mmCIF file of N, CA, C and O in Angstrom:
data_model
loop_
_atom_site.group_PDB
_atom_site.id
_atom_site.type_symbol
_atom_site.label_atom_id
_atom_site.label_comp_id
_atom_site.label_asym_id
_atom_site.label_seq_id
_atom_site.Cartn_x
_atom_site.Cartn_y
_atom_site.Cartn_z
ATOM 1 N N ILE A 1 -13.851 5.674 0.071
ATOM 2 C CA ILE A 1 -14.589 6.805 0.390
ATOM 3 C C ILE A 1 -15.806 6.317 1.243
ATOM 4 O O ILE A 1 -16.061 6.928 2.280
ATOM 5 N N ARG A 2 -16.382 5.293 0.942
ATOM 6 C CA ARG A 2 -17.562 4.730 1.708
ATOM 7 C C ARG A 2 -17.117 4.353 3.181
ATOM 8 O O ARG A 2 -17.981 4.473 3.944
ATOM 9 N N LYS A 3 -15.878 3.884 3.286
ATOM 10 C CA LYS A 3 -15.442 3.428 4.643
ATOM 11 C C LYS A 3 -14.983 4.672 5.481
ATOM 12 O O LYS A 3 -14.763 4.500 6.723
ATOM 13 N N PHE A 4 -14.696 5.762 4.898
ATOM 14 C CA PHE A 4 -14.196 6.859 5.622
ATOM 15 C C PHE A 4 -15.248 7.433 6.554
ATOM 16 O O PHE A 4 -16.395 7.745 6.140
ATOM 17 N N PRO A 5 -14.863 7.682 7.730
ATOM 18 C CA PRO A 5 -15.857 8.181 8.732
ATOM 19 C C PRO A 5 -16.437 9.480 8.490
ATOM 20 O O PRO A 5 -15.666 10.377 7.898
ATOM 21 N N LYS A 6 -17.630 9.657 8.881
ATOM 22 C CA LYS A 6 -18.330 11.020 8.770
ATOM 23 C C LYS A 6 -18.296 11.683 10.039
ATOM 24 O O LYS A 6 -18.490 11.028 11.028
ATOM 25 N N GLY A 7 -18.007 13.022 10.140
ATOM 26 C CA GLY A 7 -18.075 13.670 11.492
ATOM 27 C C GLY A 7 -16.746 13.452 12.300
ATOM 28 O O GLY A 7 -15.735 13.043 11.798
ATOM 29 N N ASP A 8 -16.891 13.736 13.623
ATOM 30 C CA ASP A 8 -15.808 13.678 14.476
ATOM 31 C C ASP A 8 -15.359 12.178 14.753
ATOM 32 O O ASP A 8 -16.321 11.327 15.013
ATOM 33 N N VAL A 9 -14.042 11.963 14.909
ATOM 34 C CA VAL A 9 -13.666 10.719 15.347
ATOM 35 C C VAL A 9 -12.686 10.971 16.613
ATOM 36 O O VAL A 9 -12.026 11.998 16.688
ATOM 37 N N ILE A 10 -12.428 9.879 17.305
ATOM 38 C CA ILE A 10 -11.553 10.026 18.499
ATOM 39 C C ILE A 10 -10.052 10.095 18.073
ATOM 40 O O ILE A 10 -9.416 11.042 18.513
ATOM 41 N N SER A 11 -9.642 9.299 17.189
ATOM 42 C CA SER A 11 -8.321 9.280 16.658
ATOM 43 C C SER A 11 -8.374 9.311 15.174
ATOM 44 O O SER A 11 -8.561 8.305 14.521
ATOM 45 N N VAL A 12 -7.995 10.473 14.589
ATOM 46 C CA VAL A 12 -8.039 10.578 13.190
ATOM 47 C C VAL A 12 -6.918 9.621 12.551
ATOM 48 O O VAL A 12 -7.213 8.918 11.620
ATOM 49 N N GLU A 13 -5.747 9.621 13.173
ATOM 50 C CA GLU A 13 -4.672 8.799 12.619
ATOM 51 C C GLU A 13 -4.988 7.247 12.660
ATOM 52 O O GLU A 13 -4.950 6.642 11.680
ATOM 53 N N LYS A 14 -5.461 6.723 13.808
ATOM 54 C CA LYS A 14 -6.064 5.330 13.905
ATOM 55 C C LYS A 14 -7.163 5.044 12.948
ATOM 56 O O LYS A 14 -7.193 4.018 12.145
ATOM 57 N N THR A 15 -8.035 5.964 12.733
ATOM 58 C CA THR A 15 -9.198 5.808 11.828
ATOM 59 C C THR A 15 -8.813 5.802 10.370
ATOM 60 O O THR A 15 -9.295 4.919 9.586
ATOM 61 N N VAL A 16 -7.900 6.662 9.951
ATOM 62 C CA VAL A 16 -7.438 6.626 8.641
ATOM 63 C C VAL A 16 -6.469 5.402 8.324
ATOM 64 O O VAL A 16 -6.790 4.730 7.343
ATOM 65 N N LYS A 17 -5.698 5.002 9.239
ATOM 66 C CA LYS A 17 -5.044 3.730 8.989
ATOM 67 C C LYS A 17 -5.893 2.656 8.993
ATOM 68 O O LYS A 17 -5.618 1.722 8.010
ATOM 69 N N ARG A 18 -6.818 2.367 9.694
ATOM 70 C CA ARG A 18 -7.774 1.341 9.719
ATOM 71 C C ARG A 18 -8.565 1.296 8.406
ATOM 72 O O ARG A 18 -8.717 0.361 7.766
ATOM 73 N N CYS A 19 -8.981 2.542 7.967
ATOM 74 C CA CYS A 19 -9.733 2.580 6.704
ATOM 75 C C CYS A 19 -8.880 2.122 5.436
ATOM 76 O O CYS A 19 -9.281 1.389 4.705
ATOM 77 N N LEU A 20 -7.623 2.629 5.439
ATOM 78 C CA LEU A 20 -6.790 2.211 4.381
ATOM 79 C C LEU A 20 -6.495 0.677 4.420
ATOM 80 O O LEU A 20 -6.544 0.029 3.415
ATOM 81 N N LEU A 21 -6.126 0.237 5.614
ATOM 82 C CA LEU A 21 -5.835 -1.225 5.777
ATOM 83 C C LEU A 21 -7.096 -2.059 5.314
ATOM 84 O O LEU A 21 -6.964 -3.094 4.378
ATOM 85 N N ASP A 22 -8.267 -1.662 5.904
ATOM 86 C CA ASP A 22 -9.508 -2.449 5.483
ATOM 87 C C ASP A 22 -9.698 -2.532 3.974
ATOM 88 O O ASP A 22 -10.095 -3.400 3.367
ATOM 89 N N THR A 23 -9.510 -1.369 3.340
ATOM 90 C CA THR A 23 -9.895 -1.177 1.844
ATOM 91 C C THR A 23 -8.902 -2.001 1.174
ATOM 92 O O THR A 23 -9.143 -2.682 0.226
ATOM 93 N N PHE A 24 -7.690 -1.970 1.467
ATOM 94 C CA PHE A 24 -6.603 -2.718 0.732
ATOM 95 C C PHE A 24 -6.882 -4.271 0.937
ATOM 96 O O PHE A 24 -6.821 -4.980 0.012
ATOM 97 N N LYS A 25 -7.278 -4.649 2.125
ATOM 98 C CA LYS A 25 -7.616 -6.093 2.315
ATOM 99 C C LYS A 25 -8.821 -6.468 1.527
ATOM 100 O O LYS A 25 -8.845 -7.553 0.969
ATOM 101 N N HIS A 26 -9.790 -5.701 1.549
ATOM 102 C CA HIS A 26 -10.931 -5.956 0.772
ATOM 103 C C HIS A 26 -10.713 -6.084 -0.685
ATOM 104 O O HIS A 26 -11.208 -7.054 -1.403
ATOM 105 N N THR A 27 -9.953 -5.121 -1.282
ATOM 106 C CA THR A 27 -9.582 -5.108 -2.735
ATOM 107 C C THR A 27 -8.738 -6.463 -2.970
ATOM 108 O O THR A 27 -9.075 -7.107 -3.992
ATOM 109 N N ASP A 28 -7.878 -6.978 -2.069
ATOM 110 C CA ASP A 28 -7.030 -8.050 -2.220
ATOM 111 C C ASP A 28 -7.985 -9.337 -2.196
ATOM 112 O O ASP A 28 -7.842 -10.187 -3.133
ATOM 113 N N GLU A 29 -8.914 -9.300 -1.329
ATOM 114 C CA GLU A 29 -9.823 -10.573 -1.238
ATOM 115 C C GLU A 29 -10.632 -10.673 -2.544
ATOM 116 O O GLU A 29 -10.763 -11.641 -3.097
ATOM 117 N N GLU A 30 -11.127 -9.505 -3.045
ATOM 118 C CA GLU A 30 -12.010 -9.503 -4.239
ATOM 119 C C GLU A 30 -11.165 -9.961 -5.459
ATOM 120 O O GLU A 30 -11.543 -10.605 -6.258
ATOM 121 N N PHE A 31 -9.859 -9.392 -5.498
ATOM 122 C CA PHE A 31 -8.973 -9.918 -6.610
ATOM 123 C C PHE A 31 -8.692 -11.296 -6.583
ATOM 124 O O PHE A 31 -8.923 -11.990 -7.621
ATOM 125 N N LEU A 32 -8.517 -11.885 -5.384
ATOM 126 C CA LEU A 32 -8.295 -13.343 -5.215
ATOM 127 C C LEU A 32 -9.441 -14.254 -5.538
ATOM 128 O O LEU A 32 -9.300 -15.202 -6.258
ATOM 129 N N LYS A 33 -10.701 -13.663 -5.318
ATOM 130 C CA LYS A 33 -11.907 -14.336 -5.747
ATOM 131 C C LYS A 33 -11.987 -14.410 -7.177
ATOM 132 O O LYS A 33 -12.241 -15.354 -7.777
ATOM 133 N N GLN A 34 -11.731 -13.246 -7.781
ATOM 134 C CA GLN A 34 -11.827 -13.200 -9.303
ATOM 135 C C GLN A 34 -10.764 -14.090 -9.950
ATOM 136 O O GLN A 34 -11.010 -14.748 -11.032
ATOM 137 N N ALA A 35 -9.466 -13.945 -9.465
ATOM 138 C CA ALA A 35 -8.457 -14.640 -10.048
ATOM 139 C C ALA A 35 -8.580 -16.132 -9.966
ATOM 140 O O ALA A 35 -8.431 -16.932 -10.860
ATOM 141 N N SER A 36 -9.147 -16.650 -8.801
ATOM 142 C CA SER A 36 -9.261 -18.161 -8.690
ATOM 143 C C SER A 36 -10.508 -18.594 -9.489
ATOM 144 O O SER A 36 -10.535 -19.862 -9.827
ATOM 145 N N SER A 37 -11.434 -17.791 -9.855
ATOM 146 C CA SER A 37 -12.598 -18.298 -10.660
ATOM 147 C C SER A 37 -12.287 -18.368 -12.272
ATOM 148 O O SER A 37 -13.161 -18.740 -12.900
ATOM 149 N N GLN A 38 -11.163 -17.785 -12.634
ATOM 150 C CA GLN A 38 -10.686 -17.803 -13.946
ATOM 151 C C GLN A 38 -10.213 -19.039 -14.399
ATOM 152 O O GLN A 38 -9.655 -19.882 -13.601
ATOM 153 N N LYS A 39 -10.443 -19.538 -15.624
ATOM 154 C CA LYS A 39 -9.913 -20.775 -16.219
ATOM 155 C C LYS A 39 -8.946 -20.483 -17.363
ATOM 156 O O LYS A 39 -9.248 -19.852 -18.394
ATOM 157 N N PRO A 40 -7.677 -20.640 -17.218
ATOM 158 C CA PRO A 40 -6.870 -21.056 -16.040
ATOM 159 C C PRO A 40 -6.832 -19.956 -15.005
ATOM 160 O O PRO A 40 -7.000 -18.725 -15.320
ATOM 161 N N ALA A 41 -6.692 -20.330 -13.694
ATOM 162 C CA ALA A 41 -6.626 -19.360 -12.543
ATOM 163 C C ALA A 41 -5.453 -18.330 -12.758
ATOM 164 O O ALA A 41 -4.430 -18.843 -13.267
ATOM 165 N N TRP A 42 -5.789 -17.147 -12.462
ATOM 166 C CA TRP A 42 -4.663 -16.118 -12.725
ATOM 167 C C TRP A 42 -3.616 -16.337 -11.508
ATOM 168 O O TRP A 42 -4.035 -16.653 -10.412
ATOM 169 N N LYS A 43 -2.402 -16.120 -11.898
ATOM 170 C CA LYS A 43 -1.364 -16.343 -10.910
ATOM 171 C C LYS A 43 -0.643 -15.073 -10.752
ATOM 172 O O LYS A 43 0.551 -15.048 -10.242
ATOM 173 N N ASP A 44 -1.150 -13.979 -11.213
ATOM 174 C CA ASP A 44 -0.442 -12.689 -11.166
ATOM 175 C C ASP A 44 -0.862 -12.097 -9.769
ATOM 176 O O ASP A 44 -1.678 -12.486 -9.075
ATOM 177 N N GLY A 45 -0.065 -10.995 -9.523
ATOM 178 C CA GLY A 45 -0.289 -10.260 -8.219
ATOM 179 C C GLY A 45 -0.688 -8.817 -8.673
ATOM 180 O O GLY A 45 -1.097 -8.538 -9.909
ATOM 181 N N SER A 46 -0.562 -7.958 -7.897
ATOM 182 C CA SER A 46 -0.919 -6.468 -8.098
ATOM 183 C C SER A 46 -0.036 -5.462 -7.384
ATOM 184 O O SER A 46 0.679 -5.949 -6.349
ATOM 185 N N THR A 47 -0.164 -4.268 -7.750
ATOM 186 C CA THR A 47 0.535 -3.239 -7.067
ATOM 187 C C THR A 47 -0.302 -2.026 -6.910
ATOM 188 O O THR A 47 -1.268 -1.839 -7.705
ATOM 189 N N ALA A 48 -0.164 -1.351 -5.877
ATOM 190 C CA ALA A 48 -0.973 -0.095 -5.731
ATOM 191 C C ALA A 48 -0.241 0.778 -4.617
ATOM 192 O O ALA A 48 0.391 0.330 -3.788
ATOM 193 N N THR A 49 -0.373 2.137 -4.822
ATOM 194 C CA THR A 49 0.133 3.011 -3.938
ATOM 195 C C THR A 49 -0.930 4.100 -3.736
ATOM 196 O O THR A 49 -1.555 4.595 -4.715
ATOM 197 N N CYS A 50 -1.203 4.440 -2.552
ATOM 198 C CA CYS A 50 -2.287 5.431 -2.204
ATOM 199 C C CYS A 50 -1.683 6.563 -1.278
ATOM 200 O O CYS A 50 -1.029 6.115 -0.275
ATOM 201 N N VAL A 51 -1.943 7.703 -1.594
ATOM 202 C CA VAL A 51 -1.545 8.828 -0.808
ATOM 203 C C VAL A 51 -2.664 9.659 -0.398
ATOM 204 O O VAL A 51 -3.451 10.098 -1.186
ATOM 205 N N LEU A 52 -2.831 9.838 0.884
ATOM 206 C CA LEU A 52 -4.072 10.551 1.413
ATOM 207 C C LEU A 52 -3.545 11.676 2.296
ATOM 208 O O LEU A 52 -2.665 11.551 3.169
ATOM 209 N N ALA A 53 -3.903 12.943 1.980
ATOM 210 C CA ALA A 53 -3.511 14.217 2.735
ATOM 211 C C ALA A 53 -4.721 14.576 3.544
ATOM 212 O O ALA A 53 -5.819 14.832 3.083
ATOM 213 N N VAL A 54 -4.442 14.707 4.827
ATOM 214 C CA VAL A 54 -5.467 15.047 5.833
ATOM 215 C C VAL A 54 -4.784 16.156 6.675
ATOM 216 O O VAL A 54 -3.781 15.932 7.368
ATOM 217 N N ASP A 55 -5.282 17.353 6.483
ATOM 218 C CA ASP A 55 -4.745 18.637 7.110
ATOM 219 C C ASP A 55 -3.182 18.524 6.657
ATOM 220 O O ASP A 55 -2.954 18.659 5.441
ATOM 221 N N ASN A 56 -2.217 18.584 7.535
ATOM 222 C CA ASN A 56 -0.832 18.656 7.064
ATOM 223 C C ASN A 56 -0.223 17.291 7.232
ATOM 224 O O ASN A 56 1.141 17.258 7.268
ATOM 225 N N ILE A 57 -0.867 16.174 7.191
ATOM 226 C CA ILE A 57 -0.295 14.821 7.354
ATOM 227 C C ILE A 57 -0.596 14.045 6.124
ATOM 228 O O ILE A 57 -1.708 14.088 5.635
ATOM 229 N N LEU A 58 0.582 13.258 5.668
ATOM 230 C CA LEU A 58 0.279 12.457 4.512
ATOM 231 C C LEU A 58 0.262 10.973 5.001
ATOM 232 O O LEU A 58 1.080 10.588 5.861
ATOM 233 N N TYR A 59 -0.728 10.302 4.495
ATOM 234 C CA TYR A 59 -0.958 8.917 4.893
ATOM 235 C C TYR A 59 -0.655 8.105 3.756
ATOM 236 O O TYR A 59 -1.205 8.359 2.597
ATOM 237 N N ILE A 60 0.352 7.128 3.783
ATOM 238 C CA ILE A 60 0.813 6.389 2.509
ATOM 239 C C ILE A 60 0.483 4.937 2.742
ATOM 240 O O ILE A 60 0.877 4.406 3.797
ATOM 241 N N ALA A 61 -0.055 4.218 1.809
ATOM 242 C CA ALA A 61 -0.430 2.909 1.784
ATOM 243 C C ALA A 61 0.003 2.278 0.540
ATOM 244 O O ALA A 61 -0.170 2.878 -0.518
ATOM 245 N N ASN A 62 0.679 1.180 0.510
ATOM 246 C CA ASN A 62 1.206 0.535 -0.712
ATOM 247 C C ASN A 62 1.205 -0.948 -0.455
ATOM 248 O O ASN A 62 1.277 -1.513 0.577
ATOM 249 N N LEU A 63 1.034 -1.591 -1.690
ATOM 250 C CA LEU A 63 1.307 -2.930 -1.723
ATOM 251 C C LEU A 63 2.115 -3.376 -3.057
ATOM 252 O O LEU A 63 1.935 -2.656 -4.022
ATOM 253 N N GLY A 64 2.576 -4.513 -2.992
ATOM 254 C CA GLY A 64 3.306 -4.948 -4.213
ATOM 255 C C GLY A 64 4.635 -4.149 -4.473
ATOM 256 O O GLY A 64 5.151 -3.350 -3.641
ATOM 257 N N ASP A 65 5.014 -4.218 -5.691
ATOM 258 C CA ASP A 65 6.372 -3.644 -6.142
ATOM 259 C C ASP A 65 6.179 -2.133 -6.485
ATOM 260 O O ASP A 65 6.285 -1.801 -7.719
ATOM 261 N N SER A 66 5.678 -1.305 -5.634
ATOM 262 C CA SER A 66 5.394 0.057 -5.883
ATOM 263 C C SER A 66 5.851 0.854 -4.749
ATOM 264 O O SER A 66 5.993 0.467 -3.639
ATOM 265 N N ARG A 67 6.218 2.181 -5.144
ATOM 266 C CA ARG A 67 6.704 3.034 -4.057
ATOM 267 C C ARG A 67 6.099 4.421 -4.211
ATOM 268 O O ARG A 67 5.624 4.815 -5.211
ATOM 269 N N ALA A 68 6.187 5.146 -3.087
ATOM 270 C CA ALA A 68 5.824 6.594 -3.029
ATOM 271 C C ALA A 68 7.045 7.238 -2.645
ATOM 272 O O ALA A 68 7.666 7.030 -1.787
ATOM 273 N N ILE A 69 7.365 8.325 -3.498
ATOM 274 C CA ILE A 69 8.531 9.197 -3.266
ATOM 275 C C ILE A 69 8.193 10.588 -3.359
ATOM 276 O O ILE A 69 7.426 11.002 -4.225
ATOM 277 N N LEU A 70 8.537 11.360 -2.422
ATOM 278 C CA LEU A 70 8.424 12.834 -2.409
ATOM 279 C C LEU A 70 9.569 13.546 -2.772
ATOM 280 O O LEU A 70 10.630 13.305 -2.356
ATOM 281 N N CYS A 71 9.373 14.526 -3.652
ATOM 282 C CA CYS A 71 10.491 15.235 -4.232
ATOM 283 C C CYS A 71 10.493 16.656 -3.642
ATOM 284 O O CYS A 71 9.357 17.327 -3.537
ATOM 285 N N ARG A 72 11.460 17.075 -2.920
ATOM 286 C CA ARG A 72 11.493 18.292 -2.278
ATOM 287 C C ARG A 72 12.704 19.181 -2.957
ATOM 288 O O ARG A 72 13.714 18.734 -3.342
ATOM 289 N N PHE A 73 12.442 20.536 -2.922
ATOM 290 C CA PHE A 73 13.427 21.430 -3.410
ATOM 291 C C PHE A 73 14.001 22.283 -2.258
ATOM 292 O O PHE A 73 13.086 22.887 -1.450
ATOM 293 N N ASN A 74 15.215 22.246 -1.971
ATOM 294 C CA ASN A 74 15.890 22.848 -1.010
ATOM 295 C C ASN A 74 16.183 24.355 -1.472
ATOM 296 O O ASN A 74 17.085 24.492 -2.293
ATOM 297 N N GLU A 75 15.638 25.305 -0.893
ATOM 298 C CA GLU A 75 15.823 26.693 -1.397
ATOM 299 C C GLU A 75 17.258 27.159 -1.124
ATOM 300 O O GLU A 75 17.843 27.904 -1.899
ATOM 301 N N GLU A 76 17.786 26.804 0.105
ATOM 302 C CA GLU A 76 19.139 27.115 0.423
ATOM 303 C C GLU A 76 20.125 26.610 -0.516
ATOM 304 O O GLU A 76 21.070 27.377 -0.925
ATOM 305 N N SER A 77 20.122 25.238 -0.735
ATOM 306 C CA SER A 77 21.176 24.641 -1.604
ATOM 307 C C SER A 77 20.923 24.708 -3.098
ATOM 308 O O SER A 77 21.588 24.246 -3.940
ATOM 309 N N GLN A 78 19.589 24.966 -3.389
ATOM 310 C CA GLN A 78 19.076 24.983 -4.798
ATOM 311 C C GLN A 78 19.170 23.586 -5.406
ATOM 312 O O GLN A 78 19.449 23.477 -6.624
ATOM 313 N N LYS A 79 18.882 22.669 -4.586
ATOM 314 C CA LYS A 79 19.037 21.245 -5.100
ATOM 315 C C LYS A 79 17.714 20.450 -4.756
ATOM 316 O O LYS A 79 17.091 20.832 -3.824
ATOM 317 N N HIS A 80 17.311 19.517 -5.506
ATOM 318 C CA HIS A 80 16.249 18.691 -5.274
ATOM 319 C C HIS A 80 16.640 17.403 -4.478
ATOM 320 O O HIS A 80 17.790 16.917 -4.699
ATOM 321 N N ALA A 81 15.835 16.938 -3.705
ATOM 322 C CA ALA A 81 16.049 15.720 -2.974
ATOM 323 C C ALA A 81 14.850 14.785 -2.925
ATOM 324 O O ALA A 81 13.712 15.255 -2.945
ATOM 325 N N ALA A 82 15.102 13.398 -3.001
ATOM 326 C CA ALA A 82 13.979 12.493 -3.113
ATOM 327 C C ALA A 82 13.912 11.819 -1.775
ATOM 328 O O ALA A 82 14.898 11.455 -1.105
ATOM 329 N N LEU A 83 12.686 11.861 -1.194
ATOM 330 C CA LEU A 83 12.413 11.101 0.155
ATOM 331 C C LEU A 83 11.554 9.996 -0.048
ATOM 332 O O LEU A 83 10.415 10.228 -0.577
ATOM 333 N N SER A 84 11.968 8.797 0.422
ATOM 334 C CA SER A 84 11.136 7.660 0.235
ATOM 335 C C SER A 84 10.129 7.628 1.262
ATOM 336 O O SER A 84 10.324 7.835 2.389
ATOM 337 N N LEU A 85 8.704 7.422 0.873
ATOM 338 C CA LEU A 85 7.684 7.560 1.879
ATOM 339 C C LEU A 85 7.180 6.020 2.020
ATOM 340 O O LEU A 85 6.281 5.986 2.934
ATOM 341 N N SER A 86 7.613 5.109 1.146
ATOM 342 C CA SER A 86 7.197 3.699 1.412
ATOM 343 C C SER A 86 8.247 2.772 0.993
ATOM 344 O O SER A 86 9.201 3.201 0.500
ATOM 345 N N LYS A 87 7.959 1.563 1.238
ATOM 346 C CA LYS A 87 8.943 0.478 0.840
ATOM 347 C C LYS A 87 8.166 -0.524 -0.068
ATOM 348 O O LYS A 87 7.137 -1.018 0.456
ATOM 349 N N GLU A 88 8.800 -1.010 -1.126
ATOM 350 C CA GLU A 88 7.997 -1.835 -1.946
ATOM 351 C C GLU A 88 8.017 -3.243 -1.465
ATOM 352 O O GLU A 88 8.944 -3.659 -0.630
ATOM 353 N N HIS A 89 6.952 -4.136 -1.642
ATOM 354 C CA HIS A 89 6.860 -5.400 -1.167
ATOM 355 C C HIS A 89 7.213 -6.252 -2.209
ATOM 356 O O HIS A 89 6.398 -6.751 -3.014
ATOM 357 N N ASN A 90 8.514 -6.524 -2.328
ATOM 358 C CA ASN A 90 9.120 -7.238 -3.410
ATOM 359 C C ASN A 90 9.521 -8.686 -3.028
ATOM 360 O O ASN A 90 10.105 -8.806 -1.943
ATOM 361 N N PRO A 91 9.229 -9.762 -3.742
ATOM 362 C CA PRO A 91 9.450 -11.087 -3.366
ATOM 363 C C PRO A 91 10.909 -11.381 -3.178
ATOM 364 O O PRO A 91 11.250 -12.413 -2.716
ATOM 365 N N THR A 92 11.836 -10.541 -3.770
ATOM 366 C CA THR A 92 13.198 -10.817 -3.454
ATOM 367 C C THR A 92 13.587 -10.538 -2.000
ATOM 368 O O THR A 92 14.677 -10.916 -1.592
ATOM 369 N N GLN A 93 12.720 -9.820 -1.239
ATOM 370 C CA GLN A 93 13.014 -9.590 0.135
ATOM 371 C C GLN A 93 12.539 -10.801 0.897
ATOM 372 O O GLN A 93 11.346 -11.361 0.580
ATOM 373 N N TYR A 94 13.207 -11.206 1.910
ATOM 374 C CA TYR A 94 12.904 -12.416 2.600
ATOM 375 C C TYR A 94 11.605 -12.386 3.230
ATOM 376 O O TYR A 94 10.843 -13.394 3.121
ATOM 377 N N GLU A 95 11.299 -11.365 3.906
ATOM 378 C CA GLU A 95 9.982 -11.138 4.703
ATOM 379 C C GLU A 95 8.830 -11.226 3.651
ATOM 380 O O GLU A 95 7.838 -11.955 3.979
ATOM 381 N N GLU A 96 8.920 -10.674 2.525
ATOM 382 C CA GLU A 96 7.814 -10.793 1.615
ATOM 383 C C GLU A 96 7.738 -12.133 1.016
ATOM 384 O O GLU A 96 6.606 -12.593 0.812
ATOM 385 N N ARG A 97 8.780 -12.739 0.665
ATOM 386 C CA ARG A 97 8.862 -14.041 0.115
ATOM 387 C C ARG A 97 8.011 -15.071 1.095
ATOM 388 O O ARG A 97 7.320 -15.836 0.780
ATOM 389 N N MET A 98 8.444 -14.964 2.314
ATOM 390 C CA MET A 98 7.797 -15.855 3.435
ATOM 391 C C MET A 98 6.422 -15.528 3.610
ATOM 392 O O MET A 98 5.646 -16.540 3.704
ATOM 393 N N ARG A 99 5.995 -14.282 3.404
ATOM 394 C CA ARG A 99 4.556 -13.942 3.499
ATOM 395 C C ARG A 99 3.728 -14.587 2.378
ATOM 396 O O ARG A 99 2.765 -15.151 2.514
ATOM 397 N N ILE A 100 4.276 -14.490 1.144
ATOM 398 C CA ILE A 100 3.676 -15.041 0.029
ATOM 399 C C ILE A 100 3.578 -16.589 0.057
ATOM 400 O O ILE A 100 2.520 -17.190 -0.086
ATOM 401 N N GLN A 101 4.650 -17.235 0.487
ATOM 402 C CA GLN A 101 4.580 -18.711 0.727
ATOM 403 C C GLN A 101 3.608 -19.071 1.796
ATOM 404 O O GLN A 101 2.972 -20.126 1.806
ATOM 405 N N LYS A 102 3.622 -18.362 2.918
ATOM 406 C CA LYS A 102 2.689 -18.682 3.959
ATOM 407 C C LYS A 102 1.308 -18.599 3.538
ATOM 408 O O LYS A 102 0.349 -19.269 4.056
ATOM 409 N N ALA A 103 1.004 -17.720 2.553
ATOM 410 C CA ALA A 103 -0.317 -17.487 2.131
ATOM 411 C C ALA A 103 -0.736 -18.419 0.976
ATOM 412 O O ALA A 103 -1.788 -18.505 0.390
ATOM 413 N N GLY A 104 0.211 -19.516 0.702
ATOM 414 C CA GLY A 104 -0.067 -20.452 -0.285
ATOM 415 C C GLY A 104 0.482 -20.307 -1.670
ATOM 416 O O GLY A 104 0.310 -21.027 -2.593
ATOM 417 N N GLY A 105 1.174 -19.059 -1.867
ATOM 418 C CA GLY A 105 1.732 -18.711 -3.149
ATOM 419 C C GLY A 105 3.165 -19.300 -3.288
ATOM 420 O O GLY A 105 3.651 -20.007 -2.301
ATOM 421 N N ASN A 106 3.695 -19.056 -4.429
ATOM 422 C CA ASN A 106 5.074 -19.532 -4.636
ATOM 423 C C ASN A 106 5.875 -18.381 -5.308
ATOM 424 O O ASN A 106 5.289 -17.525 -6.058
ATOM 425 N N VAL A 107 7.122 -18.352 -5.247
ATOM 426 C CA VAL A 107 8.074 -17.499 -5.773
ATOM 427 C C VAL A 107 9.022 -18.066 -6.632
ATOM 428 O O VAL A 107 9.741 -19.046 -6.142
ATOM 429 N N ARG A 108 9.215 -17.695 -7.847
ATOM 430 C CA ARG A 108 10.251 -18.268 -8.647
ATOM 431 C C ARG A 108 11.275 -17.271 -8.926
ATOM 432 O O ARG A 108 11.105 -16.139 -9.214
#
């Protein structure tokens, strides 16, 4: 909330994305500081999913093994459908495992 701009902005989409990204990075940095100061140091990770509605647009940010899913009801077919809004960052995925290892972590 503190990072969210007050008043008019040139690009709402870019501003919201930057705010979410900066907030997730700051939270991660603070967690890593806390984790490394513990004896023994924490080796755990974290998960988070954030959904922000601005006018008629949803902004979704996530990290870790968490997902955002939207459930819709189709009036015509009278059926529910699930729509994935994010992708979990799971170390079983090659890109995520490489990111973790590049950052100095390990995956077992």
